[in-house]
Amino acid sequence: MEKNPIIRRLRPEDLAALSGQSSAPVLVRPSRSYWQDAWGRLKANKRALVSLYIIIGLLVFTFIGPLVWQVDPALQDIDQISVAPGADRGAIVVDAFEAWDGQAPAPGFAAGDGLSLAGQPTTQSVKLQWQDMAGADSYLVYRNNFVPDNVNTLGLPLMQISDPSQRFYEDRLDLRPGTYYYSVAALDAFDQRTGDYQTVVADVIRVITVNEVRTRNLVDDPDALRPGDEVRLSWHPLGTDYLGRDMLARLMAGARVSLFIGLLAPLFFVAFGVIYGATSGFVGGRLDSVMMRFADFVVALPFLLFMILFQVVFGIGPGESGIIPMLVALIILSWPATARLVRGQILQIREEAYVSAARLLGASQNYLILRHMIPNTLGVILVTLTFAVPAAIFTEAFLSFIGMGVAPPTASWGSMCNEGLKTMLTHPHELIFPAAMISITVLAFNLLGDGLRDALDAKMRSTE
Amino acid sequence: MKQEDPSDFVQAPGDRLTRAAGKQLAVYGVAAVLLLTAAMFLLNALAGLTSSAAGMSRMAVDVENNTITSYLRQEPPQMNSMLATDAVSGMVLAHVMEGLLRYDQYGELVGGVAERWQLEGNTMTFWLRDDARWSNGEPVTAHDFEFAWKNLLSPSVGSQYAFILYPILNAEQANNGEVPIDDVGINAVDDRTLVVTLATPIAYFDRMVAFVTYLPANEAFYRQTDGRYGADADEMLYNGPFMMTSWVHGASMRLEKNPYYWDADRIRLDAINFAHMTSDSSTLLNLFKDNQIVMADLGSEMLEEAMLQGWSLNQFMEGTVFYTDFNHRPERLTANLNLRKAMALVHDSGELVNKVIKLPGYLPGKSLFPVWLPGVDDNFREEYPAPVYQRDVAQARVYLQRALDELGLDRLPPLVLLTGDTPVSRIQAEYYQEVFKRNLDIDLVIDAQIFRQRLEKMTAGDFDLVAAGWGPDYNDPLTFGDLYASWNLNNRGRYSNPALDAQVRIAQNSLDMTERMRAFAEIQRIIHEDVVMMPDYERGYVYVTHPQVRGIVRHVIGAETDFTNAWIDAGE
């Protein structure tokens, strides 16, 4: 570094009086209010911003979604139970079902050697016929989704036919388009397998009757349909659940319940907590300690027990929604955390020098509250609120999961998870979608809360 | 902030801090994982020491000790055969006790303690075998039966199943306290002869004595237990193939072969452990996969996996009929016939079973009488096919309109559907909710209750519709046929129809099988035409058994799961 040139040599000009102007650069930037500053910091936080977009997206999904996707979440599409997203929807129109008496196989399906099909296998029914097996006292019909290797792995036992002269069977059980392996095993007089069995492959196609087309409103003119025509079944972008109800519509309906609890409950209990804590902190003294001991008492109350008690007190009969007691229980039991936080904040501000100064200058109580207390606690309150929302959503999901929330047929993400859990291995989409919705929502609210905390409270800024 | 002067650039202190903190966190994380793993093993070892199943084999099949391990669906309330009402007690009792008659592995009625028996007019005589012994070595005598039966009929004992002895002369009166208990027509002539006088000759009494309530009890031992008979493993005497050697309440039970059993050669297992008491199907499936139990019932969502694993699956028709019962009390809307008809016309048991329940083994319900009931020569349902309603929504709406006119309503208020809390009954209730809403605009409110609570509400009549089930007590259509008799307390909807009552009387009192079957057919017709109830399904099970265990039998009547004929085939 060079030495300071000023010290090098002083000249008379240096000691001349300055003109009116200062040569120093003007080090000012536009004055920004607290909120402008906070918003700026929030915008700089990418995680918080993305979370904010997700939450906006969720609100659109919940409130505008049902206007776009006008499907009744309670409508059961019995033809498409537990259908995964993107499944083929084509179906061939056939005549109404009539039970088969085992006579006269369809043309082209004459009885051959052993086990054979007696008609086109459809989702309506699969007709089987077989020849007499030696030593059979009765027959057991099996169905398998996989190729059976031996007599022990024939698959699902569908029906035992105790009359050996009846050598046909019509399967109607939960048929889906795809390949099935039917087997018929001979049983001896003691219902033990003789080891004799035969297998046939059935490629089942999806069919629908005109009547079903009419009740489901699939085409404009169902009477014009003839057997063999192809119709498209109704579309379920996210698949269907175990009763054929549209997952997308149910997710939207569930979001409404989750957001109802998730937004309303925190709003109420944070508001109550703020008033309670602020009063306690501002008044101080004996009232403060009494009020805070009461808050401690409320903290000690068990939430789940109270939920059950409220359901009883509210006279929530079976089959009625437990959402209102849940809301009340959440409000009554969750406020002390906010109250404590706000009380602490108020106590702190009360002792600040600027408050004392304001007092000395003769500021009224109202002025102190409006000018100093509220603005300085607002950040804390806002942060509490954003963290309370995911907690409430999670509580709702948890309670619905254990069956204490909504009553069927109303959907909630928690109850959908509960239902989806049972079919987790075979139809994972029934669990994954609601679980993902809960996770994303809770994460988004948490990250937004985190960002807000950083933005609103300079003291609590994380080191980034 | 922007750094203008490169010489001032230093690494942000925060960065270094983060890195250090990260390192520390990682160390902590590894330590925590290691600690938790150690704790896990420690706790597991501790649990193994204190577990109720301690000392029991943890393997499903123990070839060395000739022992198998299974489960009970729930803890039996007690093992006193005079008080037992539930299926689990019935199943265990069938292993540790033996009545006069029993069902063999083919479901045929054979002699148990009785060697032979004969019905002559009103009198049924049983001759007992002389080698039947209690587990303390004393002989089983006719007095043991006389004592047990008379004891359970006495009003002070309060047996809920006392009514099953009502065919015996004066039994009903004695149970109501109207005549002394000694007037009941049960008489042990000597140690080996039991004479039972019936109120009226009935053709199916031999089938009834195989029921749990007809089991014997040793009087001296019963008195000695001082009211705790059947409450614990050592508070009972056993005369069956097995005896209970341990009963840890709520956790496990162990049965060992009874050396005093007269037909002990027939029994090929040395012991049966019931190491788990749970009915949760996924827990049971996991236990089975873990090779801890020899059999497990499968739910519809587990079938695909079972097929993939290539398990040997079995199917079993349990014999129980499930139906949706209406409340016929006059103040209820469902007392209206047209409303019931409308609902029956949109109800489709085939769709329920094939599309919604999706379990093989379930049969769509068509009648109160299940398919397996015997008729005169063939099965009853073969001889008298059940009339059914085909779904006809247009016709149903006509009936609904008529019902609304009769009731003077514009729109029906919501109806309460009382149902159980099992997965199948919940799905079924939700399906009905939609079916009746979509087709008839009837709102159903689902009232899901645990079994005990549901029974209480059914008795109180606190429902409009109820998902009910009825299992057979003995192998005769009458076990279902008298369900809707106006005097039957199990007629929860209080249906009352003199025409049906008259047919029940015929079925009860006639000795002519053809006449009785005609009466049952008439009952079936009345129930259909009056829409007393809507048949839902006959329940079946798909279950998987351990490949080494053979001869597990499941009965419609008697023990639901019967291990007495089972053996271990170590060859596989």
Short mmCIF file of N, CA, C and O in Angstrom, two decimals, chain A residues 273-379:
data_model
loop_
_atom_site.label_atom_id
_atom_site.label_comp_id
_atom_site.label_asym_id
_atom_site.label_seq_id
_atom_site.Cartn_x
_atom_site.Cartn_y
_atom_site.Cartn_z
N GLY A 273 -54.32 -16.61 22.00
CA GLY A 273 -53.05 -16.64 22.70
C GLY A 273 -52.41 -15.26 22.76
O GLY A 273 -51.83 -14.87 23.78
N VAL A 274 -52.52 -14.50 21.68
CA VAL A 274 -51.94 -13.15 21.64
C VAL A 274 -52.62 -12.26 22.66
O VAL A 274 -51.96 -11.60 23.47
N ILE A 275 -53.94 -12.29 22.67
CA ILE A 275 -54.67 -11.44 23.61
C ILE A 275 -54.34 -11.83 25.04
O ILE A 275 -54.03 -10.99 25.89
N TYR A 276 -54.36 -13.13 25.29
CA TYR A 276 -54.11 -13.64 26.64
C TYR A 276 -52.69 -13.28 27.08
O TYR A 276 -52.48 -12.72 28.15
N GLY A 277 -51.71 -13.61 26.24
CA GLY A 277 -50.31 -13.37 26.59
C GLY A 277 -50.01 -11.90 26.74
O GLY A 277 -49.29 -11.49 27.65
N ALA A 278 -50.58 -11.08 25.85
CA ALA A 278 -50.30 -9.66 25.88
C ALA A 278 -50.88 -9.04 27.15
O ALA A 278 -50.22 -8.25 27.82
N THR A 279 -52.10 -9.44 27.50
CA THR A 279 -52.71 -8.92 28.72
C THR A 279 -51.85 -9.28 29.91
O THR A 279 -51.51 -8.43 30.76
N SER A 280 -51.48 -10.56 29.94
CA SER A 280 -50.71 -11.05 31.07
C SER A 280 -49.39 -10.29 31.19
O SER A 280 -49.02 -9.84 32.27
N GLY A 281 -48.69 -10.16 30.07
CA GLY A 281 -47.39 -9.52 30.09
C GLY A 281 -47.49 -8.03 30.38
O GLY A 281 -46.69 -7.47 31.11
N PHE A 282 -48.49 -7.40 29.80
CA PHE A 282 -48.61 -5.94 29.92
C PHE A 282 -49.03 -5.53 31.31
O PHE A 282 -48.49 -4.60 31.89
N VAL A 283 -49.99 -6.27 31.89
CA VAL A 283 -50.45 -5.92 33.23
C VAL A 283 -49.42 -6.34 34.26
O VAL A 283 -49.06 -5.58 35.16
N GLY A 284 -48.89 -7.54 34.09
CA GLY A 284 -47.84 -8.01 34.98
C GLY A 284 -48.33 -8.29 36.40
O GLY A 284 -49.54 -8.37 36.65
N GLY A 285 -47.38 -8.47 37.29
CA GLY A 285 -47.71 -8.65 38.70
C GLY A 285 -48.42 -9.95 38.99
O GLY A 285 -48.16 -10.97 38.36
N ARG A 286 -49.35 -9.90 39.94
CA ARG A 286 -50.02 -11.10 40.39
C ARG A 286 -50.90 -11.70 39.28
O ARG A 286 -50.91 -12.91 39.07
N LEU A 287 -51.61 -10.83 38.56
CA LEU A 287 -52.47 -11.32 37.47
C LEU A 287 -51.64 -12.15 36.48
O LEU A 287 -52.06 -13.21 36.01
N ASP A 288 -50.45 -11.64 36.19
CA ASP A 288 -49.56 -12.33 35.26
C ASP A 288 -49.28 -13.74 35.74
O ASP A 288 -49.43 -14.71 34.99
N SER A 289 -48.91 -13.88 37.00
CA SER A 289 -48.54 -15.21 37.46
C SER A 289 -49.76 -16.13 37.52
O SER A 289 -49.66 -17.31 37.17
N VAL A 290 -50.92 -15.60 37.88
CA VAL A 290 -52.12 -16.43 37.89
C VAL A 290 -52.44 -16.91 36.47
O VAL A 290 -52.67 -18.09 36.21
N MET A 291 -52.39 -15.97 35.53
CA MET A 291 -52.74 -16.33 34.15
C MET A 291 -51.75 -17.34 33.57
O MET A 291 -52.12 -18.26 32.85
N MET A 292 -50.49 -17.15 33.91
CA MET A 292 -49.49 -18.07 33.36
C MET A 292 -49.60 -19.46 33.97
O MET A 292 -49.37 -20.47 33.31
N ARG A 293 -49.97 -19.52 35.27
CA ARG A 293 -50.15 -20.85 35.88
C ARG A 293 -51.33 -21.56 35.22
O ARG A 293 -51.30 -22.76 35.00
N PHE A 294 -52.36 -20.77 34.86
CA PHE A 294 -53.50 -21.39 34.16
C PHE A 294 -53.04 -21.93 32.80
O PHE A 294 -53.43 -23.02 32.38
N ALA A 295 -52.20 -21.18 32.13
CA ALA A 295 -51.68 -21.65 30.83
C ALA A 295 -50.91 -22.95 31.03
O ALA A 295 -51.03 -23.88 30.22
N ASP A 296 -50.11 -23.02 32.11
CA ASP A 296 -49.38 -24.26 32.38
C ASP A 296 -50.33 -25.43 32.57
O ASP A 296 -50.09 -26.54 32.10
N PHE A 297 -51.43 -25.13 33.26
CA PHE A 297 -52.43 -26.16 33.50
C PHE A 297 -52.99 -26.68 32.16
O PHE A 297 -53.12 -27.89 31.95
N VAL A 298 -53.28 -25.76 31.24
CA VAL A 298 -53.84 -26.18 29.95
C VAL A 298 -52.84 -27.01 29.17
O VAL A 298 -53.19 -27.99 28.52
N VAL A 299 -51.55 -26.65 29.27
CA VAL A 299 -50.53 -27.41 28.55
C VAL A 299 -50.53 -28.86 29.01
O VAL A 299 -50.29 -29.78 28.22
N ALA A 300 -50.84 -29.07 30.29
CA ALA A 300 -50.76 -30.42 30.84
C ALA A 300 -51.92 -31.30 30.41
O ALA A 300 -51.90 -32.50 30.64
N LEU A 301 -52.95 -30.72 29.77
CA LEU A 301 -54.11 -31.54 29.39
C LEU A 301 -53.78 -32.40 28.17
O LEU A 301 -53.21 -31.90 27.20
N PRO A 302 -54.13 -33.67 28.21
CA PRO A 302 -53.85 -34.55 27.07
C PRO A 302 -54.81 -34.28 25.90
O PRO A 302 -56.02 -34.27 26.10
N PHE A 303 -54.23 -34.10 24.74
CA PHE A 303 -55.03 -33.69 23.58
C PHE A 303 -56.02 -34.77 23.14
O PHE A 303 -57.20 -34.51 22.94
N LEU A 304 -55.50 -36.00 23.01
CA LEU A 304 -56.33 -37.07 22.44
C LEU A 304 -57.54 -37.35 23.32
O LEU A 304 -58.66 -37.54 22.84
N LEU A 305 -57.29 -37.35 24.63
CA LEU A 305 -58.37 -37.60 25.57
C LEU A 305 -59.45 -36.53 25.44
O LEU A 305 -60.65 -36.81 25.45
N PHE A 306 -58.96 -35.29 25.29
CA PHE A 306 -59.92 -34.19 25.17
C PHE A 306 -60.72 -34.29 23.88
O PHE A 306 -61.90 -33.97 23.86
N MET A 307 -60.05 -34.73 22.82
CA MET A 307 -60.76 -34.93 21.55
C MET A 307 -61.95 -35.85 21.76
O MET A 307 -63.07 -35.57 21.34
N ILE A 308 -61.69 -36.97 22.44
CA ILE A 308 -62.75 -37.96 22.65
C ILE A 308 -63.85 -37.37 23.53
O ILE A 308 -65.04 -37.50 23.25
N LEU A 309 -63.41 -36.65 24.59
CA LEU A 309 -64.40 -36.04 25.48
C LEU A 309 -65.28 -35.05 24.72
O LEU A 309 -66.49 -35.02 24.89
N PHE A 310 -64.64 -34.26 23.87
CA PHE A 310 -65.42 -33.27 23.12
C PHE A 310 -66.43 -33.93 22.20
O PHE A 310 -67.54 -33.46 22.04
N GLN A 311 -66.00 -35.05 21.60
CA GLN A 311 -66.94 -35.74 20.72
C GLN A 311 -68.16 -36.18 21.50
O GLN A 311 -69.27 -36.17 21.00
N VAL A 312 -67.93 -36.59 22.76
CA VAL A 312 -69.05 -37.02 23.59
C VAL A 312 -69.90 -35.80 23.97
O VAL A 312 -71.12 -35.81 23.83
N VAL A 313 -69.21 -34.75 24.45
CA VAL A 313 -69.93 -33.56 24.92
C VAL A 313 -70.75 -32.94 23.80
O VAL A 313 -71.89 -32.52 23.99
N PHE A 314 -70.16 -32.90 22.61
CA PHE A 314 -70.86 -32.30 21.48
C PHE A 314 -72.00 -33.17 21.00
O PHE A 314 -72.73 -32.78 20.10
N GLY A 315 -72.11 -34.36 21.55
CA GLY A 315 -73.16 -35.26 21.10
C GLY A 315 -72.94 -35.66 19.65
O GLY A 315 -73.89 -35.82 18.89
N ILE A 316 -71.68 -35.78 19.26
CA ILE A 316 -71.40 -36.19 17.90
C ILE A 316 -71.74 -37.66 17.79
O ILE A 316 -71.05 -38.52 18.33
N GLY A 317 -72.84 -37.91 17.16
CA GLY A 317 -73.28 -39.28 17.01
C GLY A 317 -72.37 -39.99 16.06
O GLY A 317 -71.57 -39.37 15.37
N PRO A 318 -72.48 -41.29 16.03
CA PRO A 318 -71.73 -42.05 15.04
C PRO A 318 -72.17 -41.63 13.65
O PRO A 318 -73.34 -41.29 13.46
N GLY A 319 -71.24 -41.66 12.74
CA GLY A 319 -71.60 -41.32 11.37
C GLY A 319 -71.67 -39.84 11.13
O GLY A 319 -71.99 -39.39 10.04
N GLU A 320 -71.37 -39.02 12.17
CA GLU A 320 -71.34 -37.59 11.95
C GLU A 320 -69.90 -37.12 11.99
O GLU A 320 -69.06 -37.73 12.62
N SER A 321 -69.67 -36.00 11.34
CA SER A 321 -68.31 -35.53 11.22
C SER A 321 -67.78 -35.04 12.56
O SER A 321 -68.46 -34.35 13.30
N GLY A 322 -66.56 -35.40 12.88
CA GLY A 322 -65.95 -34.96 14.13
C GLY A 322 -65.08 -33.74 13.93
O GLY A 322 -64.20 -33.46 14.74
N ILE A 323 -65.32 -32.97 12.86
CA ILE A 323 -64.45 -31.86 12.52
C ILE A 323 -64.62 -30.70 13.50
O ILE A 323 -63.64 -30.11 13.93
N ILE A 324 -65.85 -30.41 13.88
CA ILE A 324 -66.07 -29.26 14.78
C ILE A 324 -65.47 -29.51 16.16
O ILE A 324 -64.74 -28.67 16.68
N PRO A 325 -65.71 -30.68 16.78
CA PRO A 325 -65.02 -30.92 18.05
C PRO A 325 -63.51 -30.87 17.92
O PRO A 325 -62.82 -30.43 18.83
N MET A 326 -63.02 -31.34 16.76
CA MET A 326 -61.58 -31.30 16.56
C MET A 326 -61.10 -29.86 16.57
O MET A 326 -60.08 -29.52 17.19
N LEU A 327 -61.86 -29.00 15.89
CA LEU A 327 -61.52 -27.57 15.82
C LEU A 327 -61.51 -26.97 17.22
O LEU A 327 -60.56 -26.29 17.62
N VAL A 328 -62.57 -27.27 17.97
CA VAL A 328 -62.69 -26.69 19.31
C VAL A 328 -61.56 -27.20 20.21
O VAL A 328 -60.92 -26.42 20.93
N ALA A 329 -61.30 -28.49 20.13
CA ALA A 329 -60.24 -29.06 20.97
C ALA A 329 -58.90 -28.42 20.62
O ALA A 329 -58.10 -28.08 21.50
N LEU A 330 -58.66 -28.23 19.33
CA LEU A 330 -57.39 -27.62 18.91
C LEU A 330 -57.27 -26.21 19.46
O LEU A 330 -56.21 -25.81 19.95
N ILE A 331 -58.36 -25.44 19.37
CA ILE A 331 -58.31 -24.04 19.83
C ILE A 331 -58.10 -24.00 21.34
O ILE A 331 -57.26 -23.28 21.85
N ILE A 332 -58.86 -24.84 22.05
CA ILE A 332 -58.81 -24.77 23.52
C ILE A 332 -57.47 -25.23 24.06
O ILE A 332 -57.00 -24.74 25.09
N LEU A 333 -56.84 -26.15 23.37
CA LEU A 333 -55.63 -26.74 23.95
C LEU A 333 -54.33 -26.21 23.35
O LEU A 333 -53.26 -26.50 23.86
N SER A 334 -54.38 -25.45 22.26
CA SER A 334 -53.12 -25.10 21.59
C SER A 334 -52.66 -23.68 21.84
O SER A 334 -51.56 -23.32 21.43
N TRP A 335 -53.49 -22.85 22.51
CA TRP A 335 -53.11 -21.44 22.62
C TRP A 335 -51.96 -21.14 23.56
O TRP A 335 -51.27 -20.14 23.40
N PRO A 336 -51.68 -21.93 24.62
CA PRO A 336 -50.69 -21.49 25.61
C PRO A 336 -49.31 -21.21 25.02
O PRO A 336 -48.63 -20.30 25.48
N ALA A 337 -48.89 -21.95 24.00
CA ALA A 337 -47.57 -21.73 23.41
C ALA A 337 -47.46 -20.30 22.89
O ALA A 337 -46.50 -19.58 23.18
N THR A 338 -48.48 -19.87 22.13
CA THR A 338 -48.49 -18.50 21.61
C THR A 338 -48.53 -17.49 22.75
O THR A 338 -47.81 -16.49 22.74
N ALA A 339 -49.36 -17.79 23.74
CA ALA A 339 -49.51 -16.85 24.86
C ALA A 339 -48.18 -16.63 25.56
O ALA A 339 -47.80 -15.50 25.87
N ARG A 340 -47.45 -17.70 25.79
CA ARG A 340 -46.15 -17.59 26.46
C ARG A 340 -45.19 -16.76 25.64
O ARG A 340 -44.48 -15.89 26.16
N LEU A 341 -45.17 -17.05 24.35
CA LEU A 341 -44.24 -16.36 23.46
C LEU A 341 -44.50 -14.86 23.47
O LEU A 341 -43.59 -14.04 23.63
N VAL A 342 -45.78 -14.50 23.32
CA VAL A 342 -46.15 -13.09 23.24
C VAL A 342 -45.90 -12.40 24.57
O VAL A 342 -45.39 -11.28 24.62
N ARG A 343 -46.21 -13.11 25.67
CA ARG A 343 -45.98 -12.53 26.99
C ARG A 343 -44.49 -12.20 27.17
O ARG A 343 -44.11 -11.11 27.62
N GLY A 344 -43.64 -13.14 26.80
CA GLY A 344 -42.20 -12.91 26.91
C GLY A 344 -41.77 -11.71 26.12
O GLY A 344 -41.02 -10.85 26.61
N GLN A 345 -42.30 -11.63 24.92
CA GLN A 345 -41.94 -10.52 24.04
C GLN A 345 -42.38 -9.19 24.64
O GLN A 345 -41.62 -8.22 24.66
N ILE A 346 -43.60 -9.18 25.17
CA ILE A 346 -44.15 -7.94 25.74
C ILE A 346 -43.35 -7.52 26.96
O ILE A 346 -43.00 -6.36 27.15
N LEU A 347 -43.02 -8.52 27.80
CA LEU A 347 -42.24 -8.21 29.00
C LEU A 347 -40.92 -7.56 28.62
O LEU A 347 -40.46 -6.62 29.26
N GLN A 348 -40.33 -8.09 27.57
CA GLN A 348 -39.04 -7.59 27.12
C GLN A 348 -39.17 -6.16 26.63
O GLN A 348 -38.39 -5.27 27.00
N ILE A 349 -40.19 -5.93 25.77
CA ILE A 349 -40.35 -4.59 25.18
C ILE A 349 -40.69 -3.57 26.26
O ILE A 349 -40.24 -2.43 26.20
N ARG A 350 -41.46 -4.02 27.26
CA ARG A 350 -41.87 -3.10 28.31
C ARG A 350 -40.67 -2.47 29.00
O ARG A 350 -40.73 -1.33 29.46
N GLU A 351 -39.57 -3.21 29.08
CA GLU A 351 -38.40 -2.71 29.79
C GLU A 351 -37.43 -1.98 28.89
O GLU A 351 -36.39 -1.53 29.33
N GLU A 352 -37.74 -1.90 27.59
CA GLU A 352 -36.82 -1.24 26.66
C GLU A 352 -36.73 0.25 26.98
O GLU A 352 -37.69 0.86 27.47
N ALA A 353 -35.57 0.81 26.63
CA ALA A 353 -35.33 2.23 26.94
C ALA A 353 -36.33 3.13 26.22
O ALA A 353 -36.84 4.10 26.79
N TYR A 354 -36.64 2.78 24.95
CA TYR A 354 -37.52 3.68 24.20
C TYR A 354 -38.93 3.70 24.76
O TYR A 354 -39.64 4.68 24.66
N VAL A 355 -39.32 2.60 25.39
CA VAL A 355 -40.64 2.60 26.02
C VAL A 355 -40.62 3.49 27.27
O VAL A 355 -41.53 4.30 27.49
N SER A 356 -39.53 3.36 28.04
CA SER A 356 -39.40 4.21 29.22
C SER A 356 -39.39 5.68 28.80
O SER A 356 -40.02 6.53 29.43
N ALA A 357 -38.66 5.93 27.71
CA ALA A 357 -38.57 7.31 27.21
C ALA A 357 -39.96 7.82 26.85
O ALA A 357 -40.36 8.93 27.20
N ALA A 358 -40.71 6.96 26.14
CA ALA A 358 -42.06 7.35 25.73
C ALA A 358 -42.92 7.62 26.95
O ALA A 358 -43.69 8.59 26.99
N ARG A 359 -42.77 6.76 27.96
CA ARG A 359 -43.51 6.95 29.18
C ARG A 359 -43.19 8.31 29.83
O ARG A 359 -44.08 9.05 30.21
N LEU A 360 -41.86 8.59 29.91
CA LEU A 360 -41.42 9.85 30.50
C LEU A 360 -41.99 11.03 29.76
O LEU A 360 -42.33 12.06 30.33
N LEU A 361 -42.08 10.89 28.43
CA LEU A 361 -42.60 11.98 27.61
C LEU A 361 -44.11 12.07 27.71
O LEU A 361 -44.74 12.87 27.04
N GLY A 362 -44.71 11.16 28.49
CA GLY A 362 -46.14 11.27 28.75
C GLY A 362 -47.01 10.52 27.77
O GLY A 362 -48.18 10.86 27.60
N ALA A 363 -46.44 9.46 27.14
CA ALA A 363 -47.26 8.70 26.19
C ALA A 363 -48.36 7.93 26.93
O ALA A 363 -48.13 7.43 28.03
N SER A 364 -49.51 7.86 26.33
CA SER A 364 -50.61 7.13 26.96
C SER A 364 -50.41 5.63 26.77
O SER A 364 -49.62 5.18 25.93
N GLN A 365 -51.17 4.82 27.53
CA GLN A 365 -51.11 3.36 27.38
C GLN A 365 -51.43 2.96 25.96
O GLN A 365 -50.77 2.11 25.37
N ASN A 366 -52.49 3.56 25.42
CA ASN A 366 -52.91 3.20 24.07
C ASN A 366 -51.81 3.45 23.06
O ASN A 366 -51.55 2.63 22.17
N TYR A 367 -51.13 4.57 23.23
CA TYR A 367 -50.05 4.90 22.32
C TYR A 367 -48.94 3.85 22.42
O TYR A 367 -48.43 3.37 21.41
N LEU A 368 -48.62 3.49 23.68
CA LEU A 368 -47.57 2.50 23.88
C LEU A 368 -47.92 1.19 23.19
O LEU A 368 -47.11 0.59 22.50
N ILE A 369 -49.18 0.77 23.39
CA ILE A 369 -49.60 -0.51 22.80
C ILE A 369 -49.55 -0.43 21.28
O ILE A 369 -48.98 -1.29 20.60
N LEU A 370 -50.16 0.63 20.74
CA LEU A 370 -50.29 0.72 19.29
C LEU A 370 -48.95 0.99 18.61
O LEU A 370 -48.67 0.46 17.53
N ARG A 371 -48.12 1.82 19.24
CA ARG A 371 -46.92 2.27 18.55
C ARG A 371 -45.73 1.32 18.79
O ARG A 371 -44.93 1.10 17.90
N HIS A 372 -45.67 0.76 19.98
CA HIS A 372 -44.48 -0.03 20.30
C HIS A 372 -44.75 -1.52 20.46
O HIS A 372 -44.04 -2.34 19.89
N MET A 373 -45.75 -1.84 21.25
CA MET A 373 -45.96 -3.26 21.56
C MET A 373 -46.37 -4.06 20.32
O MET A 373 -45.72 -5.04 19.95
N ILE A 374 -47.45 -3.66 19.69
CA ILE A 374 -47.99 -4.46 18.57
C ILE A 374 -46.99 -4.58 17.43
O ILE A 374 -46.68 -5.70 17.01
N PRO A 375 -46.45 -3.48 16.93
CA PRO A 375 -45.53 -3.66 15.80
C PRO A 375 -44.33 -4.53 16.15
O PRO A 375 -43.85 -5.30 15.32
N ASN A 376 -43.88 -4.47 17.38
CA ASN A 376 -42.69 -5.24 17.72
C ASN A 376 -42.97 -6.71 17.98
O ASN A 376 -42.06 -7.52 17.98
N THR A 377 -44.23 -7.05 18.23
CA THR A 377 -44.54 -8.47 18.43
C THR A 377 -45.12 -9.11 17.16
O THR A 377 -45.22 -10.32 17.07
N LEU A 378 -45.46 -8.25 16.19
CA LEU A 378 -46.16 -8.77 15.02
C LEU A 378 -45.35 -9.86 14.30
O LEU A 378 -45.90 -10.87 13.85
N GLY A 379 -44.04 -9.65 14.23
CA GLY A 379 -43.20 -10.63 13.55
C GLY A 379 -43.31 -12.00 14.21
O GLY A 379 -43.55 -13.02 13.54
#
